[in-house]
Coordinates of C-alpha atoms in Angstrom, one line a residue:
Chain A
M1 CA 28.7 -5.7 -2.4
L2 CA 25.5 -3.8 -3.1
R3 CA 23.9 -7.1 -3.8
H4 CA 24.8 -8.3 -0.3
D5 CA 23.6 -5.1 1.3
L6 CA 20.3 -5.4 -0.4
Y7 CA 20.0 -9.1 0.4
L8 CA 20.7 -8.5 4.1
A9 CA 18.2 -5.5 4.1
W10 CA 15.6 -7.7 2.4
R11 CA 16.1 -10.4 5.0
Y12 CA 15.8 -8.0 7.8
L13 CA 12.6 -6.3 6.4
S14 CA 10.9 -9.6 5.5
F15 CA 11.7 -11.0 9.0
H16 CA 9.9 -8.0 10.6
K17 CA 6.8 -8.3 8.4
T18 CA 4.4 -6.3 10.5
R19 CA 6.8 -3.4 11.1
T20 CA 7.8 -3.4 7.5
T21 CA 4.2 -3.5 6.2
I22 CA 3.2 -0.6 8.5
L23 CA 6.2 1.5 7.3
I24 CA 5.5 0.8 3.7
A25 CA 1.8 1.6 4.1
C26 CA 2.6 4.9 5.9
L27 CA 5.2 5.9 3.3
S28 CA 3.0 5.0 0.3
L29 CA -0.1 6.7 1.7
M30 CA 2.0 9.9 2.2
G31 CA 2.4 9.9 -1.6
T32 CA -0.9 8.4 -2.6
L33 CA -3.2 10.7 -0.7
P34 CA -2.2 14.0 -2.2
L35 CA -1.4 12.6 -5.7
G36 CA -4.6 10.4 -5.7
L37 CA -6.7 13.4 -4.6
H38 CA -5.3 15.5 -7.5
S39 CA -5.8 12.6 -9.9
L40 CA -9.4 12.3 -8.8
L41 CA -9.9 16.1 -9.0
D42 CA -8.4 16.1 -12.5
A43 CA -10.7 13.2 -13.6
G44 CA -13.7 15.1 -12.1
E45 CA -12.6 18.3 -13.8
R46 CA -12.2 16.5 -17.2
Q47 CA -15.5 14.8 -16.9
M48 CA -17.5 17.7 -15.6
T49 CA -16.0 20.1 -18.1
A50 CA -16.5 17.9 -21.1
R51 CA -20.2 17.3 -20.2
A52 CA -20.8 20.9 -19.4
E53 CA -19.1 22.3 -22.5
A54 CA -21.4 20.0 -24.6
T55 CA -24.5 21.5 -22.9
P56 CA -24.7 25.2 -23.8
L57 CA -27.9 26.2 -21.9
L58 CA -30.1 24.6 -19.4
V59 CA -33.6 25.6 -18.3
G60 CA -34.9 24.5 -15.0
A61 CA -36.7 25.5 -11.8
K62 CA -35.5 28.6 -10.1
G63 CA -33.1 27.9 -7.2
S64 CA -29.7 26.4 -7.1
S65 CA -28.1 26.4 -10.5
V66 CA -25.6 23.8 -9.2
D67 CA -28.5 21.4 -8.2
L68 CA -30.1 22.0 -11.6
T69 CA -26.9 21.3 -13.4
L70 CA -26.1 18.2 -11.4
T71 CA -29.6 16.9 -11.9
A72 CA -29.8 17.4 -15.6
L73 CA -26.3 16.6 -16.6
Y74 CA -25.1 14.1 -14.0
F75 CA -28.4 12.7 -12.9
G76 CA -27.6 13.4 -9.2
E77 CA -29.7 12.0 -6.4
A78 CA -30.5 15.5 -5.0
A79 CA -33.1 16.3 -7.7
S80 CA -33.9 19.9 -8.3
P81 CA -37.6 20.9 -8.3
A82 CA -39.6 19.9 -11.3
I83 CA -40.8 22.2 -14.1
T84 CA -43.5 21.5 -16.6
M85 CA -43.3 20.2 -20.1
A86 CA -44.7 23.6 -21.1
E87 CA -41.2 25.0 -20.6
A88 CA -39.8 22.7 -23.2
D89 CA -42.6 23.8 -25.6
R90 CA -41.8 27.4 -24.8
V91 CA -38.1 27.0 -25.7
G92 CA -39.0 25.2 -28.9
A93 CA -41.7 27.8 -29.8
S94 CA -39.1 30.6 -29.4
G95 CA -37.5 29.5 -32.6
W96 CA -34.1 30.2 -31.0
A97 CA -33.2 26.8 -29.7
D98 CA -34.1 23.1 -29.9
P99 CA -35.4 21.7 -26.5
L100 CA -34.3 18.4 -25.0
P101 CA -36.5 17.7 -22.0
I102 CA -35.1 15.5 -19.3
Y103 CA -37.0 13.9 -16.4
S104 CA -34.7 12.3 -13.9
R105 CA -36.6 12.1 -10.6
F106 CA -36.5 8.4 -10.1
R107 CA -34.0 5.7 -9.4
V108 CA -34.3 2.1 -10.1
K109 CA -32.2 -0.3 -8.0
G110 CA -29.8 2.5 -7.4
Q111 CA -29.4 3.6 -11.0
P112 CA -30.9 6.9 -12.2
L113 CA -34.0 6.4 -14.3
V114 CA -34.0 9.1 -17.0
G115 CA -36.9 10.0 -19.2
V116 CA -35.8 11.5 -22.5
R117 CA -36.9 11.8 -26.1
L118 CA -35.1 9.9 -28.8
D119 CA -33.3 13.1 -30.0
Y120 CA -31.3 13.0 -26.7
F121 CA -29.4 9.9 -27.9
D122 CA -28.4 11.7 -31.1
Y123 CA -27.4 14.8 -29.2
R124 CA -25.2 12.8 -26.7
K125 CA -24.0 10.5 -29.5
L126 CA -25.3 7.5 -27.7
A127 CA -25.8 4.4 -29.7
P128 CA -26.8 0.9 -28.6
K129 CA -24.0 -1.6 -28.4
H130 CA -26.5 -4.4 -28.0
G131 CA -30.2 -4.3 -29.0
E132 CA -31.9 -1.1 -29.9
L133 CA -33.2 2.2 -28.5
P134 CA -36.6 2.1 -26.7
A135 CA -39.4 2.4 -29.2
L136 CA -42.5 1.7 -27.2
L137 CA -44.1 2.8 -23.9
G138 CA -42.5 0.6 -21.2
D139 CA -39.2 0.0 -23.0
C140 CA -35.9 1.1 -21.6
V141 CA -32.3 1.1 -22.7
L142 CA -29.5 0.7 -20.2
G143 CA -26.2 2.7 -20.0
H144 CA -23.1 0.5 -20.1
D145 CA -22.4 0.6 -16.3
A146 CA -26.1 0.3 -15.4
A147 CA -26.4 -2.9 -17.5
E148 CA -23.3 -4.3 -15.7
N149 CA -24.5 -3.3 -12.2
L150 CA -28.0 -4.6 -12.8
G151 CA -26.8 -7.7 -14.7
L152 CA -29.3 -7.2 -17.4
K153 CA -29.3 -7.6 -21.2
P154 CA -31.8 -6.9 -24.0
G155 CA -34.9 -9.0 -23.5
D156 CA -34.7 -8.8 -19.7
T157 CA -37.2 -6.9 -17.6
L158 CA -36.6 -4.3 -14.9
P159 CA -39.3 -3.6 -12.4
T160 CA -39.5 -0.1 -10.9
T161 CA -40.4 0.1 -7.3
P162 CA -42.1 2.7 -5.0
E163 CA -39.5 5.0 -3.5
N164 CA -40.7 4.2 0.0
L165 CA -43.6 2.7 1.9
F166 CA -45.2 6.0 2.5
D167 CA -45.1 7.2 -1.1
L168 CA -48.4 5.6 -1.9
A169 CA -49.2 8.1 -4.6
G170 CA -45.7 8.1 -5.9
V171 CA -43.9 5.7 -8.1
Y172 CA -46.0 3.4 -10.2
P173 CA -44.6 -0.1 -10.2
L174 CA -43.9 -0.9 -13.8
K175 CA -42.1 -3.8 -15.4
L176 CA -39.7 -2.2 -17.9
H177 CA -38.6 -4.1 -21.0
V178 CA -34.9 -3.8 -21.7
T179 CA -34.5 -3.2 -25.4
G180 CA -30.8 -2.4 -25.6
V181 CA -27.5 -1.6 -23.8
L182 CA -25.7 1.6 -24.9
A183 CA -22.0 1.6 -25.8
Q184 CA -19.8 2.9 -23.1
S185 CA -19.5 6.7 -23.2
H186 CA -17.5 7.3 -20.0
T187 CA -20.1 9.9 -19.0
P188 CA -23.0 9.8 -16.5
D189 CA -25.1 8.3 -19.3
D190 CA -23.3 5.0 -18.6
Q191 CA -25.1 4.9 -15.2
A192 CA -28.5 5.6 -16.4
V193 CA -31.6 3.6 -17.3
F194 CA -33.2 5.6 -20.2
V195 CA -36.9 5.5 -20.9
D196 CA -39.2 7.6 -23.0
L197 CA -40.5 10.7 -21.3
Q198 CA -44.0 9.2 -21.4
T199 CA -42.8 6.0 -19.7
G200 CA -41.4 8.3 -17.1
W201 CA -44.8 9.8 -16.6
V202 CA -46.4 6.4 -16.3
I203 CA -44.0 5.6 -13.6
E204 CA -44.9 9.0 -12.0
G205 CA -48.5 7.8 -12.0
L206 CA -49.8 10.3 -14.5
G207 CA -50.5 7.7 -17.2
H208 CA -51.8 4.2 -16.8
G209 CA -53.5 1.4 -18.6
H210 CA -56.4 -0.5 -17.1
T211 CA -59.4 -2.5 -17.9
E212 CA -62.8 -2.4 -16.3
Q213 CA -63.9 -5.4 -14.3
K214 CA -67.2 -6.5 -13.1
P215 CA -67.3 -6.4 -9.3
A216 CA -69.1 -9.7 -9.1
A217 CA -66.5 -11.6 -11.2
R218 CA -63.5 -10.2 -9.3
P219 CA -63.3 -12.6 -6.3
Q220 CA -63.2 -15.7 -8.5
A221 CA -60.9 -14.3 -11.2
L222 CA -58.5 -12.4 -9.0
P223 CA -58.2 -13.8 -5.5
F224 CA -56.8 -11.2 -3.1
G225 CA -57.3 -8.6 -5.9
M226 CA -53.9 -9.7 -7.4
A227 CA -52.7 -11.5 -10.6
E228 CA -49.3 -12.2 -11.9
S229 CA -49.0 -9.1 -14.0
T230 CA -51.7 -6.9 -12.7
L231 CA -52.4 -4.9 -9.6
Q232 CA -55.8 -4.0 -8.2
A233 CA -56.1 -0.3 -7.9
D234 CA -59.6 0.1 -6.7
A235 CA -62.8 -1.8 -6.6
R236 CA -63.5 -1.7 -10.3
L237 CA -60.2 -1.3 -12.0
V238 CA -57.3 -3.6 -12.8
T239 CA -54.2 -1.5 -13.5
Y240 CA -51.5 -3.0 -15.7
T241 CA -48.0 -3.2 -14.2
E242 CA -46.5 -4.3 -17.5
I243 CA -47.1 -2.8 -20.9
T244 CA -47.6 -5.4 -23.5
P245 CA -48.8 -5.4 -27.1
E246 CA -52.1 -6.6 -25.8
N247 CA -52.7 -3.8 -23.3
I248 CA -50.7 -0.9 -24.7
D249 CA -53.7 0.6 -26.3
S250 CA -55.4 0.9 -23.0
F251 CA -52.6 3.2 -21.7
H252 CA -53.6 6.8 -21.6
F253 CA -52.8 10.1 -19.8
H254 CA -55.1 12.4 -17.9
G255 CA -54.8 16.1 -18.0
D256 CA -52.8 18.5 -20.2
P257 CA -49.4 17.1 -21.2
A258 CA -48.0 20.6 -21.0
G259 CA -48.5 20.4 -17.3
Y260 CA -46.5 17.1 -16.9
P261 CA -43.3 17.3 -14.9
I262 CA -39.8 17.3 -16.2
S263 CA -36.5 18.0 -14.4
A264 CA -35.0 20.4 -16.9
V265 CA -34.7 21.3 -20.6
I266 CA -31.4 21.3 -22.4
A267 CA -31.7 24.2 -24.9
L268 CA -29.6 23.9 -28.0
P269 CA -29.5 27.5 -29.4
H270 CA -29.1 27.8 -33.2
D271 CA -26.4 30.5 -32.8
R272 CA -24.9 32.9 -30.4
R273 CA -27.5 35.5 -31.0
A274 CA -30.3 33.0 -30.4
A275 CA -28.6 32.0 -27.2
T276 CA -28.4 35.6 -26.0
L277 CA -32.0 36.2 -26.9
L278 CA -33.1 33.1 -25.1
K279 CA -31.2 34.0 -22.0
G280 CA -32.9 37.4 -22.1
R281 CA -36.2 35.7 -21.8
Y282 CA -35.4 34.4 -18.4
L283 CA -34.2 37.7 -16.9
A284 CA -37.5 38.6 -15.3
D285 CA -37.6 38.1 -11.5
D286 CA -41.1 36.8 -11.3
L287 CA -40.4 33.7 -13.4
K288 CA -40.5 30.3 -11.7
T289 CA -37.8 29.1 -14.1
Q290 CA -34.2 30.0 -14.8
I291 CA -31.7 29.5 -17.6
V292 CA -28.1 28.6 -16.7
E293 CA -24.9 28.0 -18.6
P294 CA -23.6 24.7 -17.4
P295 CA -20.0 25.5 -18.3
K296 CA -20.1 28.6 -16.0
V297 CA -21.8 26.7 -13.3
T298 CA -19.3 23.9 -13.6
R299 CA -16.3 26.2 -13.6
S300 CA -17.6 27.8 -10.4
L301 CA -18.2 24.4 -8.8
L302 CA -14.8 23.2 -9.8
H303 CA -13.3 26.4 -8.4
N304 CA -14.8 25.6 -5.1
I305 CA -13.7 22.0 -5.3
F306 CA -10.1 23.0 -6.1
R307 CA -10.1 25.4 -3.2
I308 CA -11.1 22.5 -1.0
G309 CA -8.4 20.4 -2.8
A310 CA -5.9 23.1 -1.9
L311 CA -7.0 22.9 1.7
F312 CA -6.5 19.2 1.6
D313 CA -3.1 19.7 0.2
G314 CA -2.2 21.7 3.2
V315 CA -3.6 19.1 5.5
F316 CA -1.8 16.3 3.7
A317 CA 1.5 18.2 3.8
L318 CA 1.1 18.6 7.6
V319 CA 0.1 15.0 8.1
G320 CA 2.9 13.9 5.8
A321 CA 5.4 15.9 7.8
V322 CA 4.2 14.5 11.1
N323 CA 4.1 11.0 9.5
L324 CA 7.7 11.5 8.3
L325 CA 8.8 12.6 11.8
A326 CA 7.0 9.6 13.4
L327 CA 8.6 7.3 10.9
G328 CA 12.0 8.8 11.5
L329 CA 11.5 8.3 15.2
V330 CA 10.4 4.7 14.7
F331 CA 13.5 4.1 12.6
S332 CA 15.9 5.7 15.0
L333 CA 14.4 3.8 17.9
S334 CA 14.7 0.6 15.9
L335 CA 18.4 1.5 15.3
R336 CA 18.8 1.9 19.0
L337 CA 17.3 -1.5 19.6
R338 CA 19.7 -2.9 17.0
R339 CA 22.7 -1.2 18.5
R340 CA 24.3 -4.6 19.6
E341 CA 23.6 -6.1 16.3
L342 CA 25.2 -3.2 14.4
E343 CA 28.1 -3.2 16.9
T344 CA 28.7 -6.9 16.1
I345 CA 28.7 -6.2 12.4
Y346 CA 31.3 -3.6 13.1
L347 CA 33.4 -6.0 15.2
L348 CA 33.2 -8.6 12.4
G349 CA 35.2 -6.2 10.3
C350 CA 32.5 -4.0 8.7
S351 CA 33.3 -0.3 8.4
R352 CA 31.0 2.3 9.8
A353 CA 30.3 3.4 6.2
T354 CA 29.2 -0.2 5.4
V355 CA 26.9 -0.3 8.5
F356 CA 25.5 3.0 7.2
K357 CA 25.1 1.4 3.7
L358 CA 23.2 -1.6 5.3
V359 CA 20.8 0.8 7.0
L360 CA 20.5 2.8 3.8
A361 CA 19.7 -0.3 1.8
E362 CA 16.8 -1.0 4.1
L363 CA 15.5 2.6 3.6
V364 CA 15.9 2.2 -0.2
L365 CA 13.9 -1.1 -0.2
L366 CA 11.2 0.5 2.0
G367 CA 11.1 3.5 -0.2
L368 CA 11.0 1.4 -3.4
A369 CA 8.2 -0.8 -2.0
A370 CA 6.3 2.2 -0.9
A371 CA 6.8 3.8 -4.3
I372 CA 5.6 0.7 -6.1
L373 CA 2.5 0.5 -3.8
C374 CA 1.9 4.2 -4.3
R375 CA 2.1 3.7 -8.1
L376 CA -0.3 0.8 -8.0
L377 CA -2.8 2.7 -5.9
L378 CA -2.5 5.7 -8.3
L379 CA -3.0 3.4 -11.3
A380 CA -6.2 2.1 -9.6
V381 CA -7.3 5.7 -8.9
D382 CA -6.6 6.6 -12.6
H383 CA -8.5 3.6 -13.8
Y384 CA -11.5 3.8 -11.5
G385 CA -11.3 7.6 -10.8
E386 CA -13.8 8.6 -13.4
T387 CA -16.2 5.9 -12.3
W388 CA -15.8 6.9 -8.6
I389 CA -16.4 10.5 -9.5
R390 CA -19.6 9.6 -11.4
Q391 CA -20.8 7.3 -8.6
F392 CA -19.9 9.2 -5.5
L393 CA -19.3 12.9 -6.3
L394 CA -21.8 13.5 -9.1
S395 CA -24.6 11.2 -7.9
Chain B
M1 CA 52.4 -15.9 16.3
I2 CA 51.8 -13.0 18.7
H3 CA 54.6 -10.8 20.0
I4 CA 53.8 -7.9 22.3
E5 CA 56.3 -5.5 23.8
R6 CA 55.8 -2.6 26.1
L7 CA 52.1 -2.3 25.3
Q8 CA 50.3 0.3 27.2
F9 CA 46.7 1.1 26.8
R10 CA 44.2 3.4 28.5
Y11 CA 40.7 4.2 27.5
P12 CA 40.2 8.0 27.3
G13 CA 39.1 9.4 30.6
A14 CA 39.3 6.0 32.4
S15 CA 41.5 5.2 35.4
F16 CA 42.0 1.6 34.0
A17 CA 45.3 1.0 32.3
L18 CA 46.8 -2.0 30.6
D19 CA 50.5 -2.4 30.8
I20 CA 52.1 -5.5 29.2
P21 CA 55.9 -5.4 29.1
E22 CA 56.1 -8.6 27.1
F23 CA 53.7 -11.3 25.9
H24 CA 54.2 -14.1 23.3
V25 CA 52.0 -16.8 21.8
A26 CA 53.6 -19.4 19.6
T27 CA 52.1 -20.7 16.4
G28 CA 49.7 -23.6 17.2
E29 CA 49.7 -22.8 20.9
R30 CA 46.5 -22.9 22.9
L31 CA 46.6 -20.2 25.5
A32 CA 44.1 -19.5 28.2
I33 CA 43.9 -16.1 29.8
V34 CA 42.3 -15.8 33.2
G35 CA 41.8 -13.0 35.6
P36 CA 39.2 -11.0 37.4
S37 CA 36.6 -8.9 35.5
G38 CA 37.9 -5.6 34.4
A39 CA 41.5 -6.7 34.3
G40 CA 41.8 -5.9 30.6
K41 CA 41.5 -9.4 29.1
T42 CA 38.9 -8.4 26.5
T43 CA 40.8 -5.2 25.8
L44 CA 43.9 -7.2 25.0
L45 CA 42.0 -9.4 22.6
K46 CA 40.5 -6.3 20.9
I47 CA 44.0 -4.9 20.5
I48 CA 45.3 -8.2 19.0
A49 CA 42.3 -8.3 16.7
G50 CA 42.9 -4.7 15.5
I51 CA 39.7 -3.5 16.9
L52 CA 41.4 -1.1 19.2
P53 CA 44.5 0.8 18.0
V54 CA 48.0 0.3 19.5
R55 CA 48.9 3.7 20.9
E56 CA 52.1 2.7 22.8
G57 CA 54.2 -0.3 22.4
R58 CA 54.6 -2.9 19.6
V59 CA 52.2 -5.6 18.7
T60 CA 53.0 -8.1 15.9
V61 CA 50.6 -10.8 14.8
D62 CA 51.6 -13.5 12.3
G63 CA 54.5 -11.3 11.2
D64 CA 52.4 -8.1 10.8
A65 CA 53.0 -5.1 13.0
L66 CA 49.7 -3.6 14.1
D67 CA 50.9 -0.3 15.6
P68 CA 51.5 1.5 12.3
L69 CA 48.2 0.4 10.8
N70 CA 45.3 2.8 10.3
D71 CA 41.6 1.9 10.9
A72 CA 41.0 0.5 7.4
A73 CA 44.2 -1.5 7.4
R74 CA 43.4 -2.9 10.8
R75 CA 40.0 -3.8 9.7
N76 CA 41.3 -5.7 6.7
F77 CA 43.8 -7.4 8.9
R78 CA 41.0 -8.5 11.3
I79 CA 38.8 -9.8 8.5
T80 CA 41.5 -11.8 6.8
R81 CA 43.6 -13.1 9.8
I82 CA 41.5 -13.2 12.9
G83 CA 38.6 -15.4 13.9
F84 CA 36.8 -13.8 16.9
V85 CA 34.2 -15.5 19.0
F86 CA 32.7 -12.8 21.1
Q87 CA 31.7 -12.8 24.7
E88 CA 28.2 -11.6 23.9
L89 CA 27.7 -13.5 20.7
E90 CA 25.3 -11.7 18.4
L91 CA 23.7 -13.9 15.9
L92 CA 21.1 -12.2 13.7
D93 CA 17.6 -13.7 14.1
Y94 CA 16.5 -12.5 10.7
L95 CA 19.2 -14.7 9.0
D96 CA 19.2 -18.5 9.0
V97 CA 22.1 -20.5 10.4
L98 CA 23.9 -20.7 7.0
D99 CA 23.6 -17.0 6.4
N100 CA 24.8 -16.2 9.9
I101 CA 27.9 -18.3 9.2
L102 CA 28.4 -16.5 5.9
H103 CA 27.6 -13.1 7.4
T104 CA 31.3 -12.0 7.6
Y105 CA 31.5 -12.6 3.8
R106 CA 28.4 -10.5 3.1
I107 CA 29.5 -7.4 4.9
N108 CA 33.2 -7.3 4.0
P109 CA 34.2 -6.3 0.5
V110 CA 37.6 -7.9 0.9
L111 CA 36.1 -11.4 1.3
R112 CA 34.6 -13.0 -1.8
L113 CA 31.5 -15.2 -1.3
D114 CA 31.5 -17.9 -3.9
R115 CA 30.2 -21.5 -4.2
G116 CA 33.4 -22.8 -2.5
V117 CA 32.8 -20.7 0.6
R118 CA 29.2 -21.8 0.8
E119 CA 30.2 -25.4 0.6
R120 CA 32.8 -24.8 3.3
A121 CA 30.2 -23.2 5.5
A122 CA 27.9 -26.1 5.1
A123 CA 30.7 -28.5 5.8
L124 CA 31.6 -26.6 9.0
A125 CA 28.0 -26.7 10.1
E126 CA 27.8 -30.4 9.4
E127 CA 31.0 -30.9 11.5
V128 CA 29.5 -29.2 14.5
G129 CA 26.2 -31.1 14.2
L130 CA 24.2 -28.3 12.6
G131 CA 24.0 -29.8 9.1
G132 CA 20.3 -30.3 9.4
K133 CA 19.5 -26.9 10.8
L134 CA 21.0 -24.6 8.1
D135 CA 17.7 -23.0 7.3
R136 CA 16.7 -22.5 10.9
S137 CA 16.6 -19.1 12.6
P138 CA 19.0 -18.8 15.6
K139 CA 15.9 -18.2 17.7
E140 CA 15.0 -21.9 17.2
L141 CA 18.4 -23.1 18.5
S142 CA 19.6 -23.9 21.9
Q143 CA 22.3 -21.8 23.5
G144 CA 24.9 -24.4 22.8
E145 CA 23.9 -24.6 19.1
R146 CA 24.0 -20.8 18.8
Q147 CA 27.5 -20.8 20.2
R148 CA 28.5 -23.4 17.7
V149 CA 27.1 -21.2 14.9
A150 CA 29.2 -18.3 16.2
V151 CA 32.3 -20.5 16.3
C152 CA 31.6 -21.6 12.7
R153 CA 31.3 -17.9 11.7
A154 CA 34.7 -17.2 13.2
L155 CA 36.4 -20.2 11.6
L156 CA 34.9 -19.9 8.1
P157 CA 37.6 -17.4 6.8
E158 CA 40.3 -19.8 8.0
P159 CA 41.9 -17.3 10.3
A160 CA 45.6 -17.5 11.3
L161 CA 44.6 -16.7 14.9
I162 CA 41.4 -17.6 16.9
L163 CA 40.4 -15.3 19.7
A164 CA 37.7 -16.5 22.0
D165 CA 36.2 -14.2 24.6
E166 CA 34.3 -16.2 27.2
A167 CA 33.1 -18.5 24.4
T168 CA 31.9 -21.1 26.9
G169 CA 30.6 -18.7 29.5
N170 CA 26.9 -19.4 29.3
L171 CA 27.0 -23.1 28.4
D172 CA 26.3 -26.3 30.3
P173 CA 29.3 -28.5 31.0
A174 CA 28.7 -30.8 28.0
N175 CA 28.5 -27.9 25.6
K176 CA 31.5 -26.2 27.1
V177 CA 33.6 -29.3 26.3
R178 CA 32.0 -29.5 22.8
I179 CA 32.9 -25.9 22.0
L180 CA 36.4 -26.3 23.3
D181 CA 36.9 -29.5 21.3
L182 CA 35.7 -27.6 18.3
L183 CA 38.2 -24.8 18.8
F184 CA 41.1 -27.1 19.5
R185 CA 40.3 -29.2 16.4
A186 CA 40.4 -26.0 14.3
V187 CA 43.8 -25.2 15.8
E188 CA 45.2 -28.6 15.0
R189 CA 43.8 -28.8 11.5
R190 CA 44.7 -25.4 10.3
S191 CA 47.9 -24.8 12.3
T192 CA 46.4 -21.7 13.9
S193 CA 46.8 -20.4 17.4
L194 CA 44.1 -20.0 20.0
V195 CA 43.9 -17.3 22.7
A196 CA 40.8 -17.8 24.9
V197 CA 39.7 -15.7 27.8
T198 CA 37.8 -17.9 30.2
H199 CA 36.6 -18.2 33.8
D200 CA 36.0 -21.9 33.5
H201 CA 38.9 -23.2 35.7
E202 CA 37.9 -26.8 35.1
L203 CA 38.8 -26.3 31.4
L204 CA 42.2 -24.8 32.1
P205 CA 44.2 -28.1 32.2
R206 CA 43.3 -28.7 28.6
F207 CA 45.2 -25.6 27.4
D208 CA 48.9 -25.5 26.6
R209 CA 49.5 -22.5 28.8
V210 CA 47.5 -20.3 31.2
V211 CA 48.3 -16.6 31.8
D212 CA 46.9 -14.9 34.8
F213 CA 46.1 -11.4 33.6
L214 CA 46.2 -9.7 37.0
Q215 CA 49.9 -9.2 36.5
F216 CA 49.2 -6.7 33.6
H217 CA 46.6 -4.6 35.4
R218 CA 47.8 -1.3 36.8

């Protein structure tokens, strides 16, 4: 008999497709929204905590410790103010910690462009899945997701572009050579395009390669001041936009490298005492830099996020209750509309209990379909949650 | 087939009362009941079908006394012995023609829906000219076709007694005749009886007997 109840319920629900779809969507969203939010928060917590726990100390510009942490660890778009390379030297010279300078001011086609030294890859346990790590000026290695998003592989090139039309002195257009693609790490490193720090400074405009050109020869050799791989910088100079074996020797930097910008320095203290001593160095108020403990910053950030999450729980509970009441109203109104039909079923010999069972079977099917949809949506959240967190929350 | 003695019925709180001292229908008889609206014709059919309880008097249908039966027993009696074509037929739009004919079997645990029943339902539909429309929704049918589906639904359990409440009420003359032919054919083939409430006086000569219900209204 249950088979017939379910069959009749199925026929009724499939006949009223629009109504059924709306009911299922409402019911499933009532479950998906709070559970999905918690799943996302858990994924965010896992990801942020793991990354932060692996980064004991971080030195950066004074100001928001959250911005500094998001910039240096998660390569967020809201970059914190730059510090100079001297700060990395200072950490190294202290003898208490090994410095890992990071420069993550730029983005290339939406992906963060991160300048690091080779020891960063050892520290984060990042190894190339295809190709190799950048060895020369102008080389880059792509994180797993960045390679997918950009559709690039080793041997391809990736041009950087000025950040905007008015940033004339800003980003130097440089054609990067992709030397490798990193294995997936399920961390923000997957999103990044890594270059050597010096390449980062070339893009910043602090280093360049050029050859002198005789003014008289220019109009014939370079009509409109342009050539395929070169850009006319001024009346006398042709500045290279691609670093090749032929022109790499012409690349040079002006000024003191200690004054070059970086975003932050990851400090890897040798022991707990060294960490304490290093932290003590940054206690003075007049310093332009600060040292932060990413695990503490992250815990504080997560605490706030979970408070907001709890607020959302309350909102979802309220919306869910209202939704449930509305669904109850819709269902009771539909029963009223079906009064004649249900009366006929009764007249045909069906007991009131069986009529109730028929209605119950519809509710069971609706609930089942909503639960399946909810489960599928939650699976999607579980599967893509960490990526969404990286792309939307931490960027 | 039907024996009624001293039947009295009154809806709670209503001034209307049904009072039938004696009423009989023979097996195989085709009886028409006429009378003004509100005279109690439908009420009598519902009592004979076991939908309404017998509170006073004695009602026997096909040898079974209805007055001592409780709700569940009357329901079982209705399912297995009565084919009821309702005044306001209610076909379900979300079921196709075949499922509407089989509907009684799907909602009653005492009836078993098997291959034989399905074949019988299809044959019935074929007989009334709906063989090619088994998978149609009732919404796609004409009023006459819908009424034929309702008749098939009533006849499928092979009832001992067919009750028809204004079964031809909303039909054109051709369809009225067609439905009546269908019911009469079922009576002849299955040795059942037919009690039909009707306002169609042109159809009355075709019945074996006509009872004016005004005599039972008090």
